[in-house]
Coordinates of C-alpha atoms in Angstrom, one line a residue:
M15 CA -24.4 -3.5 2.9
F16 CA -21.3 -2.6 4.9
V17 CA -22.0 -0.2 7.8
M18 CA -19.7 1.3 10.5
A19 CA -19.7 4.3 12.7
I20 CA -18.2 7.4 11.2
M21 CA -16.5 8.5 14.4
A22 CA -15.4 6.6 17.5
N23 CA -16.7 9.4 19.8
A24 CA -20.1 10.9 19.6
Q25 CA -20.4 13.9 17.2
V26 CA -23.2 16.2 16.3
K27 CA -22.1 16.5 12.7
E28 CA -22.0 13.6 10.2
L29 CA -21.5 13.2 6.5
K30 CA -24.7 13.3 4.5
K31 CA -26.0 9.9 3.4
S32 CA -26.7 11.0 -0.2
G33 CA -25.9 13.8 -2.7
I34 CA -24.6 14.6 -6.1
S35 CA -21.0 15.7 -5.3
A36 CA -18.3 15.3 -2.6
E37 CA -18.8 18.9 -1.5
E38 CA -22.5 18.4 -0.9
M39 CA -21.7 15.5 1.5
L40 CA -19.8 17.7 4.0
P41 CA -21.4 19.3 7.1
E42 CA -20.7 23.0 7.5
G43 CA -17.2 23.5 8.8
W44 CA -15.7 20.3 7.5
T45 CA -12.9 20.4 5.0
L46 CA -12.7 18.3 1.8
L47 CA -9.1 17.0 1.5
A48 CA -9.5 14.8 -1.6
S49 CA -12.1 13.0 -3.7
A50 CA -12.4 10.8 -6.8
A51 CA -15.4 9.4 -8.8
D52 CA -15.4 6.3 -11.0
D53 CA -17.0 2.8 -10.9
I54 CA -15.9 0.7 -7.9
N55 CA -18.5 -2.0 -7.6
H56 CA -18.5 -3.0 -11.3
D57 CA -22.1 -1.9 -12.1
N58 CA -21.0 0.7 -14.7
I59 CA -22.2 3.5 -12.5
P60 CA -19.7 6.1 -11.2
D61 CA -19.1 5.8 -7.4
L62 CA -17.5 8.3 -5.0
V63 CA -14.6 8.2 -2.5
L64 CA -13.8 11.2 -0.4
V65 CA -11.6 12.2 2.5
A66 CA -12.9 14.9 4.8
L67 CA -11.6 16.6 7.9
P68 CA -14.1 17.2 10.7
D69 CA -14.1 20.3 12.8
N70 CA -14.8 18.9 16.3
P71 CA -13.6 21.7 18.5
E72 CA -12.3 19.2 21.1
N73 CA -9.6 18.2 18.7
I74 CA -8.6 21.7 17.4
V75 CA -5.8 23.5 19.3
T76 CA -4.2 26.9 19.0
R77 CA -0.5 27.3 19.7
E78 CA 0.9 30.3 21.5
D79 CA 2.0 31.8 18.2
G80 CA -1.6 31.6 16.9
Y81 CA -1.2 28.6 14.6
V82 CA -4.3 26.5 14.6
K83 CA -3.9 22.7 14.3
N84 CA -6.8 20.4 13.5
M85 CA -6.1 17.0 15.1
N86 CA -9.5 15.4 14.2
E87 CA -9.4 12.0 12.5
P88 CA -9.8 12.3 8.7
V89 CA -12.8 10.4 7.5
V90 CA -12.6 8.2 4.4
A91 CA -16.1 7.7 3.0
V92 CA -17.4 5.6 0.1
Y93 CA -20.6 6.3 -1.8
F94 CA -22.1 4.1 -4.5
G95 CA -23.9 5.7 -7.4
S96 CA -27.6 5.0 -7.7
G97 CA -30.4 6.8 -9.5
G98 CA -28.3 9.9 -10.4
V99 CA -27.0 10.4 -6.8
Y100 CA -24.3 8.9 -4.6
Q101 CA -25.6 6.8 -1.6
W102 CA -23.4 6.3 1.5
W103 CA -21.9 2.8 1.8
G104 CA -19.3 3.1 4.6
S105 CA -16.8 5.3 6.4
S106 CA -13.5 4.8 8.2
I107 CA -11.3 6.9 10.5
V108 CA -8.4 4.5 10.8
I109 CA -6.9 4.7 7.3
I110 CA -5.4 8.2 7.5
E111 CA -3.5 9.3 10.6
P112 CA -4.7 12.5 12.3
E113 CA -2.2 15.3 12.9
S114 CA -0.6 15.5 16.3
E115 CA 1.4 18.1 18.2
F116 CA 4.5 16.9 16.4
S117 CA 3.2 15.8 13.0
S118 CA 1.5 17.4 10.0
L119 CA -0.7 15.8 7.4
D120 CA 0.1 16.6 3.7
E121 CA -0.6 15.5 0.2
V122 CA -3.8 13.6 0.8
S123 CA -5.0 12.0 -2.4
V124 CA -7.7 9.6 -3.7
S125 CA -7.7 8.0 -7.2
I126 CA -9.7 5.2 -8.8
T127 CA -8.3 3.2 -11.7
A128 CA -10.1 2.1 -14.8
K129 CA -10.5 -1.3 -13.2
G130 CA -12.1 0.2 -10.1
V131 CA -9.1 -0.1 -7.8
V132 CA -9.1 2.7 -5.1
N133 CA -5.8 4.3 -4.1
I134 CA -5.8 6.4 -0.9
G135 CA -2.5 8.2 -0.1
Y136 CA -1.0 10.8 2.3
K137 CA 2.3 12.1 3.6
M138 CA 3.1 12.7 7.2
F139 CA 5.8 15.2 8.3
Y140 CA 7.2 14.8 11.8
S141 CA 8.8 17.8 13.5
A142 CA 10.1 15.6 16.4
G143 CA 10.6 11.9 17.0
G144 CA 12.3 10.9 13.8
W145 CA 14.1 12.0 10.6
D146 CA 11.9 10.1 8.1
V147 CA 9.2 11.7 6.0
P148 CA 6.9 8.8 5.0
S149 CA 4.3 8.7 2.3
H150 CA 1.6 6.0 2.5
K151 CA -0.6 4.6 -0.3
F152 CA -3.3 2.0 0.5
V153 CA -4.8 0.0 -2.4
Y154 CA -8.4 -1.3 -2.1
R155 CA -10.5 -3.4 -4.4
Y156 CA -14.2 -4.2 -4.2
Q157 CA -15.1 -7.9 -4.2
K158 CA -17.5 -10.2 -2.3
D159 CA -19.6 -7.1 -1.3
N160 CA -16.8 -5.4 0.5
L161 CA -13.6 -3.3 -0.1
Y162 CA -10.4 -5.2 0.7
L163 CA -6.8 -4.0 1.1
I164 CA -4.9 -5.6 -1.7
G165 CA -1.7 -3.5 -1.6
Y166 CA 0.3 -1.0 0.3
D167 CA 3.3 1.3 -0.6
C168 CA 5.4 3.3 1.9
K169 CA 7.9 5.7 0.5
S170 CA 10.3 7.4 3.0
F171 CA 13.0 10.0 2.8
N172 CA 15.5 10.4 5.6
R173 CA 16.3 14.1 6.2
A174 CA 19.6 13.2 7.9
T175 CA 21.1 10.6 5.5
F176 CA 19.1 11.6 2.4
E177 CA 18.3 8.0 1.8
E178 CA 15.2 7.0 0.0
Q179 CA 13.3 3.8 0.6
T180 CA 10.2 2.3 -1.0
V181 CA 8.5 -0.7 0.6
S182 CA 5.7 -2.3 -1.5
Y183 CA 3.3 -5.1 -0.3
N184 CA 1.1 -7.2 -2.6
F185 CA -1.4 -9.1 -0.5
L186 CA -2.7 -11.0 -3.5
T187 CA 0.7 -12.5 -4.6
H188 CA 2.0 -12.4 -1.0
K189 CA 5.2 -10.6 -1.9
K190 CA 7.1 -7.6 -0.4
Q191 CA 9.6 -5.5 -2.3
T192 CA 12.1 -3.1 -0.7
F193 CA 14.0 -0.6 -2.8
T194 CA 16.7 1.5 -1.2
K195 CA 18.6 4.3 -2.8
K196 CA 21.3 6.5 -1.3
D197 CA 21.5 10.2 -2.0
G198 CA 22.7 10.9 -5.5
A199 CA 23.0 7.3 -6.5
K200 CA 21.8 6.3 -9.9
K201 CA 20.9 2.8 -8.8
G202 CA 19.6 1.3 -5.7
R203 CA 19.2 -2.0 -3.9
E204 CA 16.2 -4.2 -4.5
K205 CA 15.0 -7.0 -2.2
W206 CA 12.1 -9.4 -2.6
E207 CA 10.5 -11.4 0.2
K208 CA 7.6 -13.7 0.7
I209 CA 5.0 -12.6 3.2
A210 CA 2.4 -14.6 5.1
N211 CA -0.8 -15.6 3.4
E212 CA -3.2 -13.7 5.7
E213 CA -6.9 -13.0 5.1
L214 CA -7.4 -9.7 3.2
L215 CA -8.2 -6.7 5.4
E216 CA -11.7 -5.3 5.2
F217 CA -12.3 -1.6 4.7
G218 CA -12.9 -0.1 8.2
D219 CA -10.1 -2.0 9.9
S220 CA -6.8 -0.4 10.6
P221 CA -4.4 -1.0 7.7
L222 CA -1.2 0.0 9.6
E223 CA -1.9 -2.5 12.3
Y224 CA -2.5 -5.1 9.7
I225 CA 0.7 -4.3 7.8
G226 CA 2.6 -4.4 11.0
K227 CA 2.1 -8.2 11.1
F228 CA 4.3 -8.7 8.0

């Protein structure tokens, strides 16, 4: 069984270890950002993946205009179905970026395909430090008693040049595709590259640090 700490720093509240729904797993005050249920570990029993936002007050700030920003690390948690309930398997705080003073989290999503592949996505909007608005999608598959990162897509839109770019990594075929399209263009530029044959990243390790190696 894969086990890791839910949060890097000590917290009083934790996700529940078992339950019948994503909402039931959350401590009071936490926010459910996304969830999906389907078979992940190929035992024909529905499993659960959820993304939740803690309410640790140390990471919640209020601006002078009264706007409240929750900069806690979103928690991605995986539960396996067993005996009519979901049982906690593992959690990670390094998949989805937390909000910062100059960034806002948006469009958090989780989906599970018919083959048990888990897609975890989010968009990050930056009010300073860059013109790009990136959307991330991490693709995980359960094998050899763990979840492994098998793919990654990053779509970005430049608010200054209106250029769109999609970069897709396939860590099984060791290929990278880059597609760039200018504002208003019907067609774009496509580029394929080979990437290094690295060991697949386990759930719980930072995917953005891993992807930065390619």
